[in-house]
Short mmCIF file of C-alpha atoms and ligand atoms in Angstrom, two decimals:
data_model
loop_
_atom_site.label_atom_id
_atom_site.label_comp_id
_atom_site.label_asym_id
_atom_site.label_seq_id
_atom_site.Cartn_x
_atom_site.Cartn_y
_atom_site.Cartn_z
CA MET A 1 -70.61 -19.25 272.72
CA SER A 2 -71.05 -15.80 271.28
CA THR A 3 -73.86 -13.44 272.19
CA SER A 4 -75.65 -14.68 269.09
CA ASP A 5 -76.41 -18.42 268.97
CA ARG A 6 -73.82 -19.04 266.30
CA PRO A 7 -70.98 -21.20 267.66
CA LEU A 8 -67.65 -19.41 267.44
CA ASP A 9 -65.09 -20.53 264.89
CA ASP A 10 -61.75 -21.95 266.11
CA ALA A 11 -59.85 -18.86 264.95
CA THR A 12 -62.07 -16.69 267.16
CA ARG A 13 -61.87 -19.08 270.11
CA VAL A 14 -58.07 -19.16 270.24
CA VAL A 15 -57.92 -15.37 270.06
CA ASN A 16 -60.25 -14.92 273.03
CA ALA A 17 -59.61 -18.00 275.19
CA GLY A 18 -58.35 -17.38 278.73
CA ARG A 19 -58.28 -13.58 278.53
CA ARG A 20 -59.82 -12.25 281.72
CA LYS A 21 -60.12 -8.58 282.54
CA GLU A 22 -60.18 -9.22 286.30
CA TRP A 23 -56.60 -10.51 286.11
CA THR A 24 -55.03 -8.13 283.66
CA GLY A 25 -57.12 -4.96 283.56
CA GLY A 26 -57.14 -3.61 280.01
CA ILE A 27 -53.90 -5.31 278.98
CA VAL A 28 -54.54 -7.50 275.92
CA SER A 29 -51.98 -10.22 276.71
CA PRO A 30 -51.38 -11.26 280.32
CA PRO A 31 -47.84 -10.11 281.13
CA VAL A 32 -45.19 -12.32 282.71
CA TRP A 33 -45.89 -12.35 286.43
CA ARG A 34 -42.91 -14.06 288.08
CA ALA A 35 -43.21 -14.93 291.75
CA SER A 36 -42.11 -17.14 294.56
CA THR A 37 -43.15 -15.19 297.68
CA ILE A 38 -46.54 -13.51 297.72
CA LEU A 39 -47.02 -10.97 300.54
CA TYR A 40 -50.15 -10.78 302.72
CA ASP A 41 -51.51 -7.79 304.59
CA THR A 42 -52.31 -9.62 307.82
CA VAL A 43 -52.24 -13.07 309.39
CA ALA A 44 -55.99 -13.26 308.84
CA ASP A 45 -55.48 -12.52 305.14
CA LEU A 46 -52.83 -15.26 304.93
CA ARG A 47 -55.13 -17.79 306.60
CA GLU A 48 -58.10 -16.86 304.45
CA ARG A 49 -56.28 -17.09 301.13
CA GLY A 50 -54.69 -20.37 302.15
CA SER A 51 -58.13 -21.89 302.57
CA ASN A 52 -58.87 -21.51 298.87
CA THR A 53 -55.89 -20.98 296.58
CA HIS A 54 -57.65 -21.54 293.26
CA HIS A 55 -56.84 -18.62 290.94
CA ARG A 56 -55.68 -16.51 293.88
CA LEU A 57 -52.11 -15.38 294.48
CA PHE A 58 -50.83 -17.58 297.31
CA TYR A 59 -47.31 -18.83 296.58
CA GLY A 60 -45.39 -19.00 293.30
CA ARG A 61 -45.77 -22.74 292.95
CA LYS A 62 -49.55 -22.30 292.69
CA GLY A 63 -49.07 -19.97 289.74
CA THR A 64 -49.88 -16.42 288.76
CA PRO A 65 -52.34 -15.04 286.19
CA THR A 66 -49.73 -15.77 283.48
CA GLN A 67 -50.10 -19.51 284.03
CA TRP A 68 -53.81 -19.44 284.92
CA ALA A 69 -54.62 -17.64 281.65
CA LEU A 70 -53.02 -20.36 279.52
CA ALA A 71 -54.55 -23.18 281.58
CA ASP A 72 -57.98 -21.57 281.34
CA ALA A 73 -57.58 -21.03 277.61
CA LEU A 74 -56.84 -24.73 277.07
CA THR A 75 -59.85 -25.68 279.23
CA GLU A 76 -62.09 -23.38 277.17
CA LEU A 77 -60.93 -25.09 273.97
CA GLU A 78 -62.16 -28.48 275.30
CA PRO A 79 -65.95 -28.19 275.64
CA GLY A 80 -67.12 -30.02 278.76
CA ALA A 81 -63.73 -29.98 280.53
CA GLU A 82 -63.37 -29.09 284.21
CA GLY A 83 -59.80 -27.80 284.27
CA THR A 84 -56.22 -27.90 282.97
CA PHE A 85 -52.86 -28.30 284.71
CA LEU A 86 -49.63 -27.18 283.01
CA TYR A 87 -46.22 -28.88 283.07
CA CYS A 88 -42.64 -28.15 282.11
CA SER A 89 -42.83 -30.61 279.17
CA GLY A 90 -45.19 -32.95 277.39
CA VAL A 91 -43.57 -35.95 279.04
CA ALA A 92 -44.04 -34.40 282.49
CA ALA A 93 -47.72 -33.98 281.62
CA LEU A 94 -48.00 -37.65 280.56
CA ALA A 95 -46.32 -38.76 283.80
CA ALA A 96 -48.57 -36.66 286.04
CA ALA A 97 -51.73 -37.78 284.22
CA LEU A 98 -50.85 -41.47 284.56
CA LEU A 99 -49.73 -41.09 288.19
CA SER A 100 -53.01 -39.33 289.04
CA VAL A 101 -54.90 -42.46 287.98
CA LEU A 102 -52.68 -45.50 288.68
CA THR A 103 -51.60 -47.12 291.95
CA PRO A 104 -49.47 -50.23 292.62
CA GLY A 105 -51.20 -53.42 291.46
CA ASP A 106 -53.10 -51.62 288.70
CA GLU A 107 -52.82 -52.47 285.04
CA LEU A 108 -52.44 -49.95 282.22
CA LEU A 109 -53.49 -50.77 278.65
CA LEU A 110 -51.17 -48.81 276.38
CA VAL A 111 -51.52 -48.45 272.62
CA ASP A 112 -48.67 -50.14 270.75
CA SER A 113 -48.14 -47.06 268.55
CA ALA A 114 -47.52 -44.79 271.56
CA TYR A 115 -44.83 -42.10 271.62
CA ASP A 116 -41.63 -43.85 272.67
CA PRO A 117 -41.10 -41.91 275.94
CA THR A 118 -44.64 -42.95 276.98
CA ARG A 119 -43.53 -46.57 276.57
CA GLY A 120 -40.39 -45.71 278.53
CA LEU A 121 -42.48 -44.32 281.38
CA ALA A 122 -44.66 -47.44 281.47
CA MET A 123 -41.72 -49.86 281.35
CA GLY A 124 -39.60 -47.76 283.73
CA LEU A 125 -41.15 -45.71 286.55
CA LEU A 126 -44.62 -47.28 286.41
CA LYS A 127 -43.20 -50.81 286.39
CA ARG A 128 -40.95 -49.92 289.35
CA LEU A 129 -44.06 -48.77 291.23
CA GLY A 130 -45.73 -52.14 290.63
CA ILE A 131 -48.01 -50.96 287.82
CA LYS A 132 -48.30 -53.49 284.98
CA THR A 133 -48.62 -52.50 281.32
CA ARG A 134 -50.18 -54.46 278.48
CA PHE A 135 -49.84 -53.16 274.92
CA TYR A 136 -52.72 -53.30 272.45
CA ASP A 137 -53.16 -52.95 268.68
CA PRO A 138 -54.03 -49.34 267.71
CA LEU A 139 -56.80 -50.73 265.46
CA ILE A 140 -58.43 -52.76 268.25
CA GLY A 141 -61.50 -50.50 268.59
CA ALA A 142 -64.35 -52.05 270.58
CA GLY A 143 -62.27 -55.24 270.88
CA ILE A 144 -60.47 -53.53 273.79
CA ALA A 145 -63.32 -54.86 275.97
CA ASP A 146 -61.73 -58.34 275.80
CA LEU A 147 -58.47 -57.01 277.27
CA ILE A 148 -60.02 -55.22 280.26
CA GLY A 149 -59.35 -57.30 283.37
CA ASP A 150 -60.06 -56.88 287.08
CA ASP A 151 -56.86 -54.88 287.61
CA THR A 152 -57.20 -52.67 284.53
CA ARG A 153 -57.48 -49.09 285.78
CA ALA A 154 -56.57 -47.01 282.73
CA ILE A 155 -56.42 -47.10 278.94
CA MET A 156 -53.89 -44.81 277.28
CA MET A 157 -54.54 -43.84 273.66
CA GLU A 158 -52.66 -41.79 271.11
CA SER A 159 -54.44 -41.00 267.87
CA PRO A 160 -53.03 -40.89 265.32
CA GLY A 161 -50.13 -43.05 266.53
CA SER A 162 -46.57 -41.80 266.73
CA LEU A 163 -44.42 -42.38 263.62
CA THR A 164 -47.03 -44.43 261.71
CA PHE A 165 -50.31 -42.49 262.24
CA GLU A 166 -52.83 -45.30 262.84
CA VAL A 167 -56.14 -43.67 263.81
CA GLN A 168 -57.82 -45.15 266.89
CA ASP A 169 -61.56 -45.59 267.39
CA VAL A 170 -61.60 -43.39 270.48
CA PRO A 171 -65.40 -43.38 270.98
CA ALA A 172 -65.54 -47.21 270.88
CA ILE A 173 -62.65 -47.54 273.34
CA VAL A 174 -64.17 -44.91 275.64
CA ALA A 175 -67.52 -46.75 275.60
CA ALA A 176 -65.85 -50.07 276.54
CA ALA A 177 -63.86 -48.33 279.30
CA LYS A 178 -66.88 -46.56 280.77
CA ALA A 179 -68.80 -49.84 280.92
CA ARG A 180 -66.06 -51.19 283.23
CA GLY A 181 -65.25 -48.03 285.20
CA VAL A 182 -61.83 -47.67 283.56
CA THR A 183 -60.26 -44.21 283.10
CA THR A 184 -59.27 -43.15 279.57
CA LEU A 185 -56.31 -40.95 278.63
CA LEU A 186 -55.44 -39.60 275.18
CA ASP A 187 -52.25 -38.04 273.87
CA ASN A 188 -53.92 -35.48 271.60
CA THR A 189 -50.79 -33.61 270.56
CA TRP A 190 -51.19 -34.21 266.80
CA ALA A 191 -54.79 -33.02 266.52
CA THR A 192 -55.02 -30.48 269.37
CA PRO A 193 -58.54 -29.75 270.73
CA LEU A 194 -59.26 -27.83 267.53
CA LEU A 195 -59.20 -30.93 265.30
CA PHE A 196 -60.32 -33.46 267.92
CA PRO A 197 -62.16 -32.13 271.00
CA ALA A 198 -61.28 -35.08 273.20
CA ILE A 199 -63.32 -34.33 276.33
CA SER A 200 -66.54 -34.01 274.34
CA LYS A 201 -65.73 -37.42 272.79
CA GLY A 202 -65.77 -38.91 276.29
CA VAL A 203 -62.03 -38.99 277.11
CA ASP A 204 -61.28 -38.43 280.82
CA LEU A 205 -57.79 -36.91 280.59
CA THR A 206 -56.36 -35.37 277.42
CA ILE A 207 -52.67 -34.59 277.16
CA LEU A 208 -50.88 -32.11 274.91
CA ALA A 209 -47.20 -31.61 274.29
CA CYS A 210 -47.76 -27.83 274.04
CA THR A 211 -44.13 -27.79 272.90
CA LYS A 212 -45.57 -28.60 269.47
CA TYR A 213 -48.55 -26.66 268.06
CA VAL A 214 -49.54 -24.52 271.06
CA VAL A 215 -46.09 -22.93 271.31
CA GLY A 216 -45.57 -23.28 267.55
CA HIS A 217 -42.11 -21.73 267.36
CA SER A 218 -39.69 -24.52 268.43
CA ASP A 219 -38.40 -22.53 271.38
CA VAL A 220 -40.28 -23.69 274.51
CA MET A 221 -40.94 -26.98 276.33
CA LEU A 222 -44.46 -27.12 277.79
CA GLY A 223 -47.19 -29.70 278.47
CA SER A 224 -50.81 -29.77 279.59
CA VAL A 225 -53.43 -32.16 280.87
CA THR A 226 -57.09 -31.20 280.56
CA ALA A 227 -59.55 -33.18 282.67
CA ALA A 228 -63.21 -34.10 282.40
CA PRO A 229 -65.45 -33.40 285.43
CA GLY A 230 -64.55 -35.71 288.30
CA HIS A 231 -60.93 -36.13 287.22
CA PHE A 232 -59.45 -32.68 287.76
CA ALA A 233 -59.13 -32.64 291.57
CA LYS A 234 -56.99 -35.78 291.61
CA LEU A 235 -54.88 -34.51 288.72
CA ARG A 236 -54.30 -31.18 290.48
CA ASP A 237 -53.51 -32.80 293.85
CA THR A 238 -51.08 -35.28 292.26
CA SER A 239 -49.40 -32.49 290.28
CA PHE A 240 -49.03 -30.23 293.34
CA GLN A 241 -47.63 -33.15 295.34
CA LEU A 242 -45.09 -33.75 292.58
CA GLY A 243 -44.16 -30.07 292.80
CA GLN A 244 -45.11 -29.39 289.20
CA VAL A 245 -45.09 -25.79 288.05
CA ALA A 246 -44.66 -24.49 284.49
CA SER A 247 -42.59 -21.30 284.33
CA PRO A 248 -44.47 -18.01 283.77
CA ASP A 249 -42.12 -17.07 280.94
CA ASP A 250 -42.82 -20.31 279.11
CA CYS A 251 -46.57 -20.01 279.70
CA TRP A 252 -46.49 -16.48 278.35
CA LEU A 253 -44.89 -17.79 275.15
CA GLY A 254 -47.47 -20.60 275.12
CA SER A 255 -50.30 -18.06 275.26
CA ARG A 256 -48.65 -16.02 272.52
CA GLY A 257 -48.40 -19.10 270.32
CA LEU A 258 -51.99 -20.12 271.00
CA ARG A 259 -53.40 -16.92 269.47
CA THR A 260 -52.27 -18.00 266.00
CA MET A 261 -52.71 -21.76 266.40
CA ALA A 262 -55.93 -22.09 264.37
CA MET A 263 -54.47 -20.14 261.47
CA ARG A 264 -51.15 -22.00 261.61
CA LEU A 265 -52.90 -25.38 261.72
CA LYS A 266 -54.84 -24.53 258.56
CA GLN A 267 -51.63 -23.77 256.70
CA HIS A 268 -49.85 -26.86 258.11
CA GLU A 269 -52.83 -28.94 256.97
CA ALA A 270 -53.02 -27.51 253.45
CA SER A 271 -49.27 -27.74 252.82
CA ALA A 272 -48.92 -31.22 254.33
CA LEU A 273 -51.83 -32.53 252.23
CA LYS A 274 -50.36 -31.05 249.07
CA ILE A 275 -46.99 -32.68 249.76
CA ALA A 276 -48.53 -35.99 250.88
CA HIS A 277 -50.57 -36.24 247.67
CA TRP A 278 -47.51 -35.39 245.60
CA LEU A 279 -45.51 -38.10 247.37
CA THR A 280 -48.14 -40.75 246.51
CA GLU A 281 -47.32 -40.13 242.83
CA GLN A 282 -43.56 -40.62 243.14
CA PRO A 283 -42.14 -43.98 242.01
CA GLN A 284 -39.60 -44.07 244.87
CA VAL A 285 -42.41 -43.89 247.45
CA ALA A 286 -44.18 -47.10 248.50
CA ALA A 287 -46.70 -45.67 250.98
CA VAL A 288 -47.73 -42.35 252.52
CA LEU A 289 -48.85 -42.64 256.14
CA HIS A 290 -51.20 -39.68 256.55
CA PRO A 291 -54.57 -40.07 258.32
CA ALA A 292 -56.38 -38.03 255.65
CA LEU A 293 -55.20 -40.38 252.87
CA PRO A 294 -57.21 -43.55 252.17
CA GLY A 295 -54.21 -45.90 252.58
CA CYS A 296 -53.69 -44.97 256.24
CA PRO A 297 -55.00 -47.54 258.78
CA GLY A 298 -58.03 -46.01 260.49
CA HIS A 299 -58.66 -43.50 257.68
CA ASP A 300 -62.45 -44.10 257.85
CA ILE A 301 -62.41 -43.30 261.57
CA PHE A 302 -60.36 -40.19 260.87
CA THR A 303 -63.00 -39.01 258.40
CA ARG A 304 -65.76 -39.71 260.91
CA ASP A 305 -64.16 -38.11 264.02
CA PHE A 306 -61.64 -35.41 263.09
CA LYS A 307 -62.30 -31.86 261.90
CA GLY A 308 -59.08 -31.82 259.89
CA SER A 309 -55.45 -32.88 259.81
CA SER A 310 -52.23 -31.24 260.95
CA GLY A 311 -48.76 -31.11 259.48
CA LEU A 312 -46.97 -34.29 260.58
CA PHE A 313 -46.93 -37.55 258.60
CA SER A 314 -44.57 -40.25 257.36
CA PHE A 315 -43.80 -42.03 254.13
CA ALA A 316 -42.14 -45.35 253.34
CA LEU A 317 -39.58 -45.55 250.58
CA ARG A 318 -39.72 -48.32 248.00
CA GLY A 319 -36.80 -50.64 248.72
CA GLY A 320 -33.46 -49.05 249.48
CA ASP A 321 -31.65 -48.98 252.76
CA GLU A 322 -30.38 -46.72 255.54
CA ASP A 323 -27.73 -45.20 253.30
CA GLY A 324 -30.24 -44.29 250.59
CA ARG A 325 -32.51 -42.73 253.20
CA ALA A 326 -29.58 -40.76 254.65
CA ALA A 327 -28.63 -39.53 251.16
CA LEU A 328 -32.18 -38.24 250.72
CA ILE A 329 -32.35 -36.50 254.11
CA ASP A 330 -28.77 -35.19 254.40
CA GLY A 331 -28.97 -33.16 251.19
CA LEU A 332 -32.28 -31.42 251.95
CA ASP A 333 -31.92 -27.63 252.07
CA LEU A 334 -35.24 -26.59 253.60
CA PHE A 335 -35.90 -29.48 256.01
CA GLY A 336 -33.92 -29.60 259.24
CA ILE A 337 -32.94 -32.92 260.82
CA GLY A 338 -34.26 -32.87 264.36
CA TYR A 339 -36.71 -34.09 266.97
CA SER A 340 -39.94 -32.41 267.95
CA TRP A 341 -42.33 -30.75 265.50
CA GLY A 342 -45.19 -28.24 265.36
CA GLY A 343 -42.94 -25.24 264.78
CA PHE A 344 -42.92 -22.92 261.77
CA GLU A 345 -40.03 -24.78 260.11
CA SER A 346 -40.01 -28.10 258.27
CA LEU A 347 -38.19 -31.18 259.56
CA ALA A 348 -37.31 -34.61 258.19
CA LEU A 349 -36.52 -37.49 260.51
CA PRO A 350 -35.50 -41.10 259.82
CA VAL A 351 -37.80 -43.32 261.90
CA ASP A 352 -37.82 -47.07 262.55
CA PRO A 353 -41.23 -47.81 264.08
CA GLN A 354 -40.78 -51.57 264.43
CA ARG A 355 -38.24 -50.89 267.20
CA TYR A 356 -41.02 -49.44 269.29
CA ARG A 357 -43.71 -52.08 268.84
CA SER A 358 -44.53 -55.00 271.15
CA VAL A 359 -47.71 -56.65 269.84
CA THR A 360 -48.03 -55.44 266.24
CA GLN A 361 -45.81 -56.21 263.26
CA ARG A 362 -44.95 -53.81 260.47
CA ASP A 363 -44.24 -54.90 256.96
CA ASP A 364 -42.86 -51.77 255.35
CA ALA A 365 -41.50 -51.80 251.80
CA GLY A 366 -38.50 -49.68 252.76
CA PRO A 367 -37.11 -47.20 255.27
CA ILE A 368 -39.50 -44.60 256.69
CA ILE A 369 -39.12 -40.83 256.90
CA ARG A 370 -41.30 -38.61 259.09
CA LEU A 371 -41.96 -35.10 257.81
CA GLN A 372 -43.05 -32.06 259.79
CA ILE A 373 -44.37 -29.62 257.23
CA GLY A 374 -43.76 -26.05 258.33
CA LEU A 375 -45.02 -22.73 257.06
CA GLU A 376 -42.67 -22.42 254.08
CA ASP A 377 -44.14 -22.42 250.58
CA PRO A 378 -45.16 -26.02 249.77
CA GLY A 379 -43.87 -25.71 246.20
CA ASP A 380 -40.39 -24.96 247.54
CA LEU A 381 -40.62 -27.96 249.88
CA ILE A 382 -41.72 -30.25 247.03
CA ALA A 383 -38.75 -29.17 244.90
CA ASP A 384 -36.42 -29.93 247.82
CA LEU A 385 -38.00 -33.38 248.31
CA ALA A 386 -37.92 -34.11 244.56
CA ALA A 387 -34.15 -33.61 244.56
CA GLY A 388 -33.96 -35.83 247.65
CA LEU A 389 -35.89 -38.65 245.98
CA LYS A 390 -33.45 -38.42 243.04
CA ARG A 391 -30.53 -38.82 245.45
CA PHE A 392 -32.32 -41.82 247.00
CA GLY A 393 -32.85 -43.31 243.53
CA ALA A 394 -29.16 -42.85 242.64
CA ALA A 395 -28.01 -44.36 245.96
CA THR A 396 -30.34 -47.33 245.54
CA ALA A 397 -29.64 -48.07 241.87
C1 PLP B 401 -43.20 -34.50 271.62
C2 PLP B 401 -44.29 -35.37 272.07
C3 PLP B 401 -44.52 -35.57 273.44
C4 PLP B 401 -43.61 -35.04 274.52
O1 PLP B 401 -43.53 -33.66 274.58
P1 PLP B 401 -42.22 -32.93 275.15
O2 PLP B 401 -42.69 -31.54 275.36
O3 PLP B 401 -41.17 -33.08 274.10
O4 PLP B 401 -41.85 -33.62 276.43
C5 PLP B 401 -45.60 -36.34 273.81
N1 PLP B 401 -46.40 -36.91 272.89
C6 PLP B 401 -46.19 -36.76 271.58
C7 PLP B 401 -47.13 -37.41 270.62
C8 PLP B 401 -45.13 -35.99 271.13
O5 PLP B 401 -44.90 -35.87 269.81
#
């Protein structure tokens, strides 16, 4: 909150979050403090600092102000959160969050539209540890209550879903979970805390692939988990036991990216909406899967719960095949072909969501393409896509 009673806007919050004079003096951005060994003046000093290492230089693995500043900034952006732990990637963050909650014999309920590596973690490491996973329909809402059994310990959500962007009823799922003492986790990478403040919506652990919008420049791997009160100590202990530490250099770039995140998200949103609306009018396009568009499953929940949309969505072609889709994508000049997203540059990716579904069926009219809309001029991107749709039409005719 500001000194007046007016709540601060997102743009102001990301500029100021995590900047603490006691760590950095008058320096605006915390510099890169690299460390393994930290020296002590005396044995007594060593003993005393070891008794409480939180935000005190102790040993490199416990971080320096470079990492603390980014972690604190992410905590500040989630009203009601207790703390944040940082990881060397988004997947590492997902793994630590789940391992901080689950023990052998437990059951995890995992949304069927989850990011594929999250499924891989559940069906690989977690299964090997004796943790069962059951998948559920992203549109299940309050119906999740019927799936919660005696062994269910955690519910993992991702909203909107990977590749197909179904919006989940997070408040209804959280309410059902709380009634049964089940912990809730959310992969909030698409919305970030700016568009969906997860902790204030009742989520216990919210995960970001900071690689995407926090970093924003396609040059760093980084992840975070922000915890509600009562969940942070276990997350921190589990993460320290796993030896997790995000590098100071990467965290410094994460903090640098964060300062412009609100402004970047606004541009990603505006450009992506413009392109999504344009796509709905093209004869070669059967469906546009964008949470802010009425055709997207869960659109009403999106309107109710989210402050806005970001720059990633998909569309289904009308008919055609793999070759037609490749002709469209291969000839694009301004869209790169590559994984990840959230950077300043646009990307187009062929995706086949049905391969990554266990309990829900898709009935798409044609192949699907996922677009990450970057910070280029949207008119230029539309011209590039228009030529691509022509190539698709020619290949399909
Ligand atoms: C990219 C991504 C991740 C994983 O992040 P990495 O930093 O690539 O490990 C997790 N969840 C979602 C939704 C993602 O898009």
